[in-house]
Tab-separated table of C-alpha atoms in Angstrom:
chain	number	residue	atom	x	y	z
A	144	MET	CA	62.754	-64.570	2.178
A	145	LEU	CA	59.281	-63.161	2.134
A	146	LYS	CA	58.693	-59.499	3.037
A	147	ARG	CA	56.183	-58.844	5.767
A	148	GLN	CA	53.257	-56.730	4.486
A	149	SER	CA	51.762	-54.077	6.733
A	150	VAL	CA	48.093	-54.749	7.239
A	151	THR	CA	45.781	-52.378	9.091
A	152	PRO	CA	43.487	-54.312	11.385
A	153	GLU	CA	39.830	-53.922	10.611
A	154	THR	CA	37.208	-53.572	13.243
A	155	PRO	CA	33.608	-54.654	12.818
A	156	PHE	CA	32.722	-50.949	12.439
A	157	SER	CA	35.314	-49.914	9.845
A	158	PRO	CA	33.872	-48.525	6.574
A	159	SER	CA	35.717	-50.958	4.333
A	160	SER	CA	34.449	-53.900	6.320
A	161	GLU	CA	30.904	-52.523	6.185
A	162	VAL	CA	31.089	-52.037	2.422
A	163	ARG	CA	32.408	-55.557	1.848
A	164	ARG	CA	29.590	-56.969	3.923
A	165	GLN	CA	26.959	-55.291	1.689
A	166	SER	CA	25.767	-57.193	-1.293
A	167	PRO	CA	25.417	-55.398	-4.663
A	168	LYS	CA	21.669	-55.420	-4.157
A	169	GLN	CA	22.026	-53.691	-0.782
A	170	ARG	CA	24.328	-51.020	-2.206
A	171	ARG	CA	21.879	-50.314	-5.023
A	172	LEU	CA	19.019	-50.032	-2.523
A	173	GLN	CA	21.036	-47.654	-0.321
A	174	SER	CA	21.911	-45.482	-3.314
A	175	TRP	CA	18.250	-45.424	-4.351
A	176	TRP	CA	17.139	-44.197	-0.907
A	177	VAL	CA	19.780	-41.452	-0.912
A	178	ARG	CA	18.632	-40.246	-4.333
A	179	LEU	CA	14.994	-40.329	-3.216
A	180	PHE	CA	15.822	-38.280	-0.111
A	181	LEU	CA	17.656	-35.665	-2.180
A	182	VAL	CA	14.797	-35.460	-4.679
A	183	LEU	CA	12.233	-34.989	-1.894
A	184	LEU	CA	14.394	-32.370	-0.168
A	185	SER	CA	14.828	-30.459	-3.424
A	186	GLY	CA	11.082	-30.633	-4.050
A	187	VAL	CA	10.195	-29.265	-0.612
A	188	LEU	CA	12.700	-26.414	-0.891
A	189	GLY	CA	11.586	-25.640	-4.435
A	190	TRP	CA	7.933	-25.565	-3.378
A	191	GLN	CA	8.645	-23.177	-0.491
A	192	ILE	CA	10.690	-20.863	-2.709
A	193	TRP	CA	7.941	-20.895	-5.341
A	194	LYS	CA	5.345	-19.971	-2.714
A	195	LEU	CA	7.543	-17.196	-1.370
A	196	VAL	CA	8.509	-15.583	-4.677
A	197	VAL	CA	5.578	-16.300	-6.973
A	198	THR	CA	2.452	-16.600	-4.877
A	199	GLY	CA	3.375	-14.451	-1.893
A	200	HIS	CA	2.850	-17.171	0.736
A	201	GLN	CA	5.250	-17.422	3.629
A	202	LEU	CA	7.413	-20.047	5.262
A	203	ASN	CA	6.245	-19.592	8.856
A	204	PRO	CA	2.662	-20.764	9.487
A	205	TRP	CA	2.247	-19.027	12.854
A	206	HIS	CA	-0.851	-16.900	12.569
A	207	PHE	CA	-2.304	-16.323	16.017
A	208	ASN	CA	-1.137	-14.511	19.105
A	209	GLN	CA	-1.271	-15.809	22.645
A	210	LEU	CA	-4.900	-14.742	23.040
A	211	GLY	CA	-6.012	-16.613	19.936
A	212	HIS	CA	-7.040	-13.492	18.034
A	213	GLU	CA	-6.397	-13.525	14.312
A	214	ILE	CA	-4.280	-10.392	14.433
A	215	VAL	CA	-0.768	-11.323	13.365
A	216	HIS	CA	-0.616	-11.324	9.590
A	217	TRP	CA	1.669	-12.526	6.868
A	218	SER	CA	4.720	-10.807	5.461
A	219	TRP	CA	7.344	-12.038	3.024
A	220	ARG	CA	9.837	-11.580	5.859
A	221	GLY	CA	7.686	-13.166	8.546
A	222	PRO	CA	4.343	-12.722	10.338
A	223	THR	CA	5.565	-10.193	12.875
A	224	CYS	CA	3.068	-7.416	13.401
A	225	PRO	CA	4.621	-5.638	16.396
A	226	LEU	CA	1.291	-4.605	17.909
A	227	GLU	CA	-1.884	-6.434	18.783
A	228	TYR	CA	-5.124	-5.520	17.022
A	229	LYS	CA	-8.261	-7.483	17.690
A	230	ARG	CA	-10.273	-7.618	14.498
A	231	HIS	CA	-13.746	-6.124	14.831
A	232	GLN	CA	-16.685	-8.281	13.877
A	233	TRP	CA	-18.766	-7.039	10.971
A	234	ALA	CA	-21.946	-7.328	13.052
A	235	ASP	CA	-20.484	-4.893	15.614
A	236	ILE	CA	-19.511	-2.420	12.881
A	237	GLN	CA	-22.917	-2.701	11.284
A	238	ALA	CA	-24.706	-2.081	14.594
A	239	GLY	CA	-22.452	0.864	15.454
A	240	ARG	CA	-20.956	-0.868	18.503
A	241	LYS	CA	-17.443	-0.662	17.067
A	242	ARG	CA	-15.711	2.051	15.080
A	243	PRO	CA	-13.495	0.850	12.208
A	244	TYR	CA	-9.771	1.302	12.825
A	245	LEU	CA	-9.439	2.988	9.442
A	246	PHE	CA	-11.958	5.626	10.528
A	247	GLY	CA	-10.502	6.476	13.932
A	248	GLY	CA	-11.303	3.446	16.079
A	249	GLN	CA	-8.940	2.960	19.031
A	250	GLN	CA	-6.582	-0.001	19.122
A	251	GLU	CA	-8.002	-3.003	20.968
A	252	PRO	CA	-7.545	-4.638	23.409
A	253	GLU	CA	-5.478	-1.647	24.576
A	254	CYS	CA	-3.848	1.446	23.113
A	255	ILE	CA	-1.112	3.913	24.094
A	256	ASN	CA	-1.024	6.840	21.666
A	257	CYS	CA	-4.800	7.164	21.856
A	258	ASP	CA	-4.365	8.660	25.347
A	259	VAL	CA	-1.518	11.041	24.475
A	260	ASP	CA	-2.443	14.722	24.551
A	261	ALA	CA	-0.766	15.612	21.245
A	262	LEU	CA	-1.731	17.037	17.871
A	263	TRP	CA	-1.468	13.797	15.906
A	264	SER	CA	-3.245	11.768	18.555
A	265	HIS	CA	-6.224	14.122	18.397
A	266	PHE	CA	-6.195	14.407	14.618
A	267	CYS	CA	-5.759	10.684	13.954
A	268	GLN	CA	-8.812	9.949	16.077
A	269	PHE	CA	-10.530	12.673	14.034
A	270	LYS	CA	-11.350	14.854	16.996
A	271	SER	CA	-9.524	18.114	16.176
A	272	HIS	CA	-6.314	19.737	14.900
A	273	GLY	CA	-6.780	19.598	11.170
A	274	PRO	CA	-9.251	19.173	8.328
A	275	VAL	CA	-11.526	16.978	10.452
A	276	CYS	CA	-15.078	16.273	9.358
A	277	ALA	CA	-17.800	17.436	11.726
A	278	GLU	CA	-19.330	14.726	13.882
A	279	TRP	CA	-22.504	14.652	11.783
A	280	GLU	CA	-20.398	14.292	8.634
A	281	GLN	CA	-18.466	11.386	10.113
A	282	LYS	CA	-21.717	9.655	10.994
A	283	LYS	CA	-22.992	10.248	7.474
A	284	VAL	CA	-19.823	8.801	5.915
A	285	MET	CA	-20.115	5.696	8.090
A	286	LYS	CA	-23.792	5.310	7.213
A	287	GLN	CA	-22.993	5.454	3.493
A	288	LEU	CA	-20.172	2.914	3.752
A	289	VAL	CA	-22.108	0.496	5.970
A	290	GLU	CA	-25.016	0.626	3.527
A	291	ARG	CA	-22.652	-0.165	0.664
A	292	ALA	CA	-21.214	-3.079	2.632
A	293	MET	CA	-24.734	-4.376	3.326
A	294	ALA	CA	-25.376	-4.191	-0.421
A	295	ALA	CA	-22.347	-6.476	-0.906
A	296	SER	CA	-20.278	-3.835	-2.671
A	297	PRO	CA	-16.816	-5.285	-3.381
A	298	GLY	CA	-14.312	-4.594	-0.623
A	299	MET	CA	-16.580	-2.563	1.637
A	300	GLN	CA	-16.931	-5.064	4.463
A	301	GLU	CA	-13.218	-5.866	4.288
A	302	MET	CA	-12.405	-2.150	4.467
A	303	LEU	CA	-14.524	-1.600	7.568
A	304	THR	CA	-12.905	-4.540	9.391
A	305	LEU	CA	-9.349	-3.775	8.243
A	306	THR	CA	-6.618	-3.587	10.905
A	307	PRO	CA	-3.212	-1.877	10.710
A	308	CYS	CA	-1.661	-5.347	10.949
A	309	ASP	CA	-3.206	-6.080	7.543
A	310	LEU	CA	-1.211	-3.216	6.062
A	311	TRP	CA	1.964	-3.987	8.009
A	312	PRO	CA	3.365	-6.684	5.633
A	313	TRP	CA	3.665	-4.063	2.885
A	314	LEU	CA	5.397	-1.617	5.237
A	315	ARG	CA	7.764	-3.851	7.175
A	316	GLY	CA	11.405	-3.181	6.421
A	317	ARG	CA	10.709	-0.674	3.657
A	318	THR	CA	9.480	2.861	3.062
A	319	LEU	CA	6.057	3.505	1.616
A	320	TRP	CA	6.552	6.652	-0.498
A	321	LEU	CA	3.393	8.604	-1.290
A	322	VAL	CA	4.430	10.941	-4.078
A	323	GLY	CA	2.120	13.586	-5.478
A	324	ASP	CA	0.353	16.867	-4.885
A	325	SER	CA	-1.868	18.034	-2.030
A	326	MET	CA	-4.291	15.169	-2.650
A	327	MET	CA	-1.503	12.666	-2.075
A	328	GLN	CA	-0.469	14.656	0.975
A	329	GLN	CA	-3.944	14.113	2.436
A	330	MET	CA	-3.760	10.418	1.575
A	331	SER	CA	-0.419	10.346	3.407
A	332	LYS	CA	-2.169	11.729	6.487
A	333	ALA	CA	-4.744	8.954	6.204
A	334	ALA	CA	-1.915	6.393	6.079
A	335	ILE	CA	0.049	7.684	9.070
A	336	CYS	CA	-3.167	8.050	11.064
A	337	PHE	CA	-4.159	4.457	10.361
A	338	MET	CA	-0.748	3.435	11.749
A	339	TYR	CA	-0.628	6.054	14.514
A	340	GLU	CA	0.041	3.544	17.293
A	341	PHE	CA	3.205	2.441	15.431
A	342	TRP	CA	5.138	5.728	15.686
A	343	ASP	CA	6.053	8.332	18.281
A	344	LEU	CA	3.676	11.027	16.965
A	345	ASN	CA	6.666	13.166	15.947
A	346	LEU	CA	6.595	13.960	12.252
A	347	LYS	CA	10.085	14.030	10.693
A	348	PRO	CA	10.320	16.828	8.081
A	349	LEU	CA	12.544	16.042	5.090
A	350	ASP	CA	13.801	19.619	4.804
A	351	ASN	CA	17.325	18.831	6.038
A	352	THR	CA	17.609	15.802	3.768
A	353	THR	CA	16.461	17.675	0.688
A	354	ARG	CA	18.622	20.717	1.452
A	355	ALA	CA	21.712	18.562	1.914
A	356	ALA	CA	21.028	16.863	-1.405
A	357	GLY	CA	20.331	20.168	-3.177
A	358	LEU	CA	16.747	19.067	-3.780
A	359	TYR	CA	14.859	21.379	-1.458
A	360	GLN	CA	11.752	22.985	-2.893
A	361	ASP	CA	9.544	25.650	-1.442
A	362	TYR	CA	6.576	23.379	-0.747
A	363	LEU	CA	5.377	22.610	2.722
A	364	GLY	CA	4.675	19.093	3.827
A	365	GLU	CA	7.471	16.691	2.796
A	366	PHE	CA	7.836	14.358	5.780
A	367	CYS	CA	8.374	10.843	7.115
A	368	ILE	CA	7.265	8.849	10.101
A	369	GLU	CA	9.501	6.140	11.542
A	370	MET	CA	8.062	2.805	12.641
A	371	PRO	CA	9.578	-0.426	13.995
A	372	GLU	CA	11.899	-2.643	11.964
A	373	ASP	CA	13.303	0.103	9.714
A	374	SER	CA	9.847	0.876	8.331
A	375	ARG	CA	8.627	4.315	7.274
A	376	ILE	CA	5.848	6.204	5.534
A	377	CYS	CA	7.036	9.295	3.647
A	378	HIS	CA	5.406	11.962	1.524
A	379	LEU	CA	7.192	13.767	-1.323
A	380	ARG	CA	5.464	16.745	-2.898
A	381	VAL	CA	5.167	16.563	-6.678
A	382	ASN	CA	2.735	18.699	-8.678
A	383	THR	CA	3.854	18.040	-12.254
A	384	VAL	CA	5.431	15.260	-14.304
A	385	ALA	CA	8.563	17.361	-14.804
A	386	ASN	CA	8.961	17.603	-11.030
A	387	LEU	CA	8.627	13.828	-10.818
A	388	THR	CA	11.020	12.856	-13.623
A	389	GLN	CA	13.614	15.574	-12.976
A	390	ARG	CA	13.684	15.976	-9.199
A	391	VAL	CA	12.380	12.848	-7.492
A	392	LEU	CA	12.993	9.754	-9.600
A	393	PRO	CA	16.599	10.466	-10.744
A	394	ASN	CA	17.584	11.360	-7.168
A	395	PHE	CA	15.628	8.718	-5.321
A	396	SER	CA	18.657	7.415	-3.435
A	397	LYS	CA	19.329	10.926	-2.094
A	398	PHE	CA	15.917	10.811	-0.440
A	399	THR	CA	17.220	7.697	1.401
A	400	GLY	CA	15.190	5.382	-0.801
A	401	LYS	CA	15.948	1.788	-1.769
A	402	ILE	CA	14.877	-0.664	-4.443
A	403	SER	CA	12.744	-2.733	-2.058
A	404	ASP	CA	10.611	0.325	-1.232
A	405	LEU	CA	7.091	0.874	-2.484
A	406	MET	CA	6.236	4.127	-4.278
A	407	VAL	CA	2.659	5.282	-4.891
A	408	VAL	CA	2.516	8.064	-7.472
A	409	ASN	CA	-0.123	10.420	-8.832
A	410	VAL	CA	0.207	13.528	-10.948
A	411	GLY	CA	-2.831	15.099	-12.561
A	412	ILE	CA	-4.933	17.531	-10.617
A	413	TRP	CA	-2.702	20.484	-11.577
A	414	TYR	CA	-3.397	19.860	-15.268
A	415	SER	CA	-6.468	21.516	-16.775
A	416	ARG	CA	-5.579	21.133	-20.467
A	417	PRO	CA	-5.762	17.593	-21.889
A	418	ALA	CA	-3.060	18.212	-24.497
A	419	HIS	CA	-0.595	19.370	-21.835
A	420	TYR	CA	-1.316	16.379	-19.619
A	421	GLU	CA	-1.048	13.937	-22.508
A	422	LYS	CA	2.364	15.325	-23.506
A	423	ASP	CA	3.740	15.170	-19.975
A	424	MET	CA	2.390	11.684	-19.296
A	425	ALA	CA	4.147	10.484	-22.457
A	426	GLU	CA	7.371	11.865	-20.974
A	427	PHE	CA	6.742	9.960	-17.747
A	428	ALA	CA	6.142	6.742	-19.702
A	429	GLU	CA	9.412	7.198	-21.586
A	430	TYR	CA	11.357	7.811	-18.383
A	431	TYR	CA	9.802	4.888	-16.520
A	432	ALA	CA	10.378	2.430	-19.380
A	433	ALA	CA	14.070	3.357	-19.418
A	434	HIS	CA	14.605	3.232	-15.636
A	435	LYS	CA	12.071	0.736	-14.301
A	436	TYR	CA	14.658	-1.571	-12.737
A	437	ASP	CA	16.521	1.293	-11.097
A	438	LEU	CA	13.396	2.390	-9.220
A	439	PRO	CA	11.396	0.997	-6.317
A	440	TYR	CA	8.194	-0.843	-7.086
A	441	VAL	CA	5.819	1.787	-8.507
A	442	VAL	CA	2.035	1.868	-8.126
A	443	TRP	CA	-0.117	4.543	-9.759
A	444	ARG	CA	-3.092	6.086	-7.972
A	445	ASP	CA	-5.692	7.292	-10.421
A	446	ASN	CA	-7.178	10.779	-10.297
A	447	ALA	CA	-10.147	11.071	-7.952
A	448	ALA	CA	-13.355	12.872	-8.870
A	449	GLN	CA	-13.884	16.557	-8.186
A	450	HIS	CA	-17.257	18.189	-7.681
A	451	PHE	CA	-17.101	21.689	-9.112
A	452	ALA	CA	-20.118	23.197	-10.857
A	453	THR	CA	-19.005	21.969	-14.277
A	454	PRO	CA	-20.535	19.210	-16.440
A	455	THR	CA	-17.957	16.641	-15.302
A	456	GLY	CA	-17.151	18.155	-11.889
A	457	GLU	CA	-13.546	18.824	-12.907
A	458	PHE	CA	-11.986	22.199	-12.249
A	459	GLY	CA	-12.193	24.720	-15.070
A	460	LEU	CA	-9.871	27.669	-15.546
A	461	ARG	CA	-12.804	30.043	-16.028
A	462	LEU	CA	-14.546	29.179	-12.773
A	463	ALA	CA	-15.007	32.129	-10.469
A	464	MET	CA	-14.739	32.045	-6.686
A	465	PRO	CA	-16.470	31.270	-4.451
A	466	PHE	CA	-16.798	27.792	-5.940
A	467	VAL	CA	-19.950	25.723	-5.558
A	468	CYS	CA	-19.698	21.968	-4.995
A	469	LYS	CA	-22.406	19.737	-6.436
A	470	PRO	CA	-23.100	16.035	-6.981
A	471	LEU	CA	-22.323	14.437	-10.331
A	472	ASN	CA	-25.090	13.170	-12.594
A	473	VAL	CA	-24.146	9.527	-12.215
A	474	THR	CA	-24.904	6.875	-9.585
A	475	LEU	CA	-22.408	4.510	-7.971
A	476	GLN	CA	-23.860	1.014	-8.263
A	477	SER	CA	-23.456	-1.767	-5.709
A	478	ASP	CA	-20.811	-3.377	-7.943
A	479	ASN	CA	-18.775	-0.131	-7.859
A	480	THR	CA	-19.583	0.804	-11.447
A	481	LEU	CA	-21.126	4.125	-12.478
A	482	LEU	CA	-24.514	4.541	-14.153
A	483	PRO	CA	-25.665	7.814	-15.788
A	484	GLN	CA	-28.791	9.321	-14.279
A	485	GLN	CA	-31.851	10.125	-16.336
A	486	ASN	CA	-32.181	13.508	-18.064
A	487	CYS	CA	-28.468	14.271	-17.759
A	488	ASP	CA	-25.939	15.514	-20.284
A	489	ALA	CA	-25.106	12.275	-22.093
A	490	ALA	CA	-21.624	13.370	-23.205
A	491	ALA	CA	-20.671	14.616	-19.745
A	492	ALA	CA	-22.086	11.502	-18.062
A	493	ASP	CA	-20.126	9.278	-20.424
A	494	ASP	CA	-16.964	11.224	-19.613
A	495	ILE	CA	-17.586	10.731	-15.880
A	496	VAL	CA	-18.262	7.010	-16.335
A	497	GLN	CA	-14.929	6.728	-18.174
A	498	GLY	CA	-13.118	8.408	-15.279
A	499	GLY	CA	-12.704	11.984	-16.507
A	500	PHE	CA	-10.197	13.298	-19.021
A	501	ARG	CA	-7.135	12.810	-16.813
A	502	ASN	CA	-7.771	9.119	-16.188
A	503	GLY	CA	-8.751	8.742	-19.830
A	504	ILE	CA	-5.220	9.847	-20.724
A	505	ALA	CA	-3.217	8.334	-17.893
A	506	ASN	CA	-4.775	4.942	-17.178
A	507	PRO	CA	-4.241	3.267	-20.588
A	508	LEU	CA	-0.654	4.526	-20.650
A	509	ILE	CA	0.040	3.357	-17.096
A	510	SER	CA	-1.489	-0.050	-17.810
A	511	SER	CA	0.690	-0.444	-20.908
A	512	LEU	CA	3.746	0.015	-18.673
A	513	GLY	CA	2.610	-2.812	-16.406
A	514	ILE	CA	2.125	-0.468	-13.437
A	515	PRO	CA	-0.739	-1.433	-11.074
A	516	ILE	CA	-3.441	1.219	-10.655
A	517	VAL	CA	-5.192	2.068	-7.381
A	518	GLN	CA	-8.758	2.798	-8.477
A	519	THR	CA	-10.305	5.720	-6.594
A	520	TRP	CA	-12.410	7.609	-9.158
A	521	ASN	CA	-15.645	5.632	-8.932
A	522	LEU	CA	-15.642	5.415	-5.146
A	523	SER	CA	-15.002	9.147	-4.814
A	524	VAL	CA	-17.939	10.126	-7.042
A	525	PRO	CA	-20.635	10.083	-4.295
A	526	MET	CA	-18.433	11.879	-1.728
A	527	TRP	CA	-19.295	15.413	-2.743
A	528	GLU	CA	-20.437	16.713	0.665
A	529	TYR	CA	-17.194	16.459	2.610
A	530	TYR	CA	-15.021	19.270	1.302
A	531	HIS	CA	-13.398	20.895	4.291
A	532	HIS	CA	-12.895	24.373	2.832
A	533	VAL	CA	-16.523	24.909	1.923
A	534	ALA	CA	-16.929	27.612	4.575
A	535	GLU	CA	-13.955	29.493	3.113
A	536	LYS	CA	-14.138	29.313	-0.667
A	537	GLY	CA	-15.979	26.199	-1.732
A	538	ASP	CA	-12.925	24.007	-2.333
A	539	CYS	CA	-14.384	21.081	-4.274
A	540	THR	CA	-11.164	19.051	-4.376
A	541	HIS	CA	-9.886	18.493	-0.815
A	542	SER	CA	-12.055	16.517	1.590
A	543	CYS	CA	-12.100	16.414	5.366
A	544	HIS	CA	-11.020	13.357	7.370
A	545	PRO	CA	-12.215	10.661	7.564
A	546	SER	CA	-13.879	10.274	4.180
A	547	GLY	CA	-12.516	9.548	0.726
A	548	TYR	CA	-8.826	9.356	1.656
A	549	GLN	CA	-9.455	6.430	3.983
A	550	VAL	CA	-11.274	4.622	1.171
A	551	TRP	CA	-8.266	5.250	-1.079
A	552	LEU	CA	-5.972	3.721	1.531
A	553	TYR	CA	-8.025	0.548	1.562
A	554	GLN	CA	-7.927	0.505	-2.241
A	555	LEU	CA	-4.146	0.765	-2.025
A	556	HIS	CA	-4.033	-2.196	0.360
A	557	ALA	CA	-6.250	-4.243	-1.957
A	558	THR	CA	-4.133	-3.337	-4.989
A	559	ILE	CA	-0.830	-4.246	-3.325
A	560	THR	CA	-2.319	-7.513	-2.090
A	561	SER	CA	-3.298	-8.382	-5.654
A	562	VAL	CA	0.268	-7.846	-6.930
A	563	ALA	CA	2.152	-9.198	-3.901
A	564	GLY	CA	4.132	-11.640	-6.028
A	565	ASP	CA	5.305	-8.885	-8.384
A	566	LEU	CA	6.338	-6.701	-5.451
A	567	ARG	CA	8.443	-9.487	-3.962
A	568	ARG	CA	10.003	-10.461	-7.290
A	569	HIS	CA	10.964	-6.833	-7.925
A	570	ALA	CA	12.687	-6.592	-4.545
A	571	LEU	CA	14.464	-9.955	-4.895
A	572	THR	CA	15.499	-9.481	-8.536
A	573	ASN	CA	17.014	-6.077	-7.837
A	574	ALA	CA	18.355	-6.828	-4.354
A	575	SER	CA	21.894	-5.877	-5.401
A	576	LYS	CA	20.758	-2.321	-6.222
A	577	VAL	CA	19.914	-1.274	-2.653
A	578	PHE	CA	20.617	2.419	-2.135
A	579	PHE	CA	22.440	3.645	0.950
């Protein structure tokens, strides 16, 4: 007697029926198309990741706002400038019809903080409340910069048409730390003023943070501003290398820092003896080499020119007050290089052309560490007339606003743009080391 076998009925749509109906040639063709699809998908994803990590391009191509203005710019996390800034045309800047945003121009098409009756609103439009250049000085600065742009000096036209949304990609979701002495403090003011429509005009002192961490020091001026999307600009006061390598860098997390942050550093103006500076910079290099991947992305700002009555303009310990500020015996060329003037001290002029003794020591060392350098020395050489303490004691170091510090900020933007891929790789490679 035969046993009845259980057979599952097959429908025309059952997988086994479909497979049996395919010839070997059809199955091979189907497999080939699947492999091709997977290869193409992998290629597209690989290309987008390569653009994101290596070249700094982004995944989202949206680049214009609803009005069609080219104002929303790229960021590795998305093109999301939270405010609208209509870019000024170079012809309007050149003719004086528009004031550059970097030099106090009001946000267009409309602004909010520009109409607030508050200290930072007035100062950031360079009207009052601080080391503000006189109106005639501001006009003279603009005349000099426009003339340099007309002479096709590198970066000048881009600087005068820069918008805060150009800087935003490097600020979004991170803290920009500006670490240094009083010169860096003034550069910090230039930065927060450029972005003054992005914050509430209430400076946040870091005194409580540093006291709680046991890191308080008796220097005025450590502060932060808070912007959208967990973004900040902060200034930490550092006068010497020892202060940097013993107080700030080892305790960076206690300042609420994180690996994805960006830190701009300069130490130099407090050093008047080359041997002392060389020794301390060697200590910085040793510390940085040992802790590079435990730190945020570091950028070095070179030492700007001074204009004291010395052969190279640099401060000398034997100078007597009141100080006298004077131009240096070199000329800034249209290509941003320096050329010694006729009948000048050849040795001193050569020293100035090389960037002064501090940059002569620091820059080769910093370059050997792979740290990008924001170049400010050459562009600061002709700005000898804008020292804001001249009426008091002839301070030939600290300028009024807007002048050299705004130029430095553009140089910072240009430098970060040139190393965007490195900045992103540093943040992605060390993402597991975020500090809380």
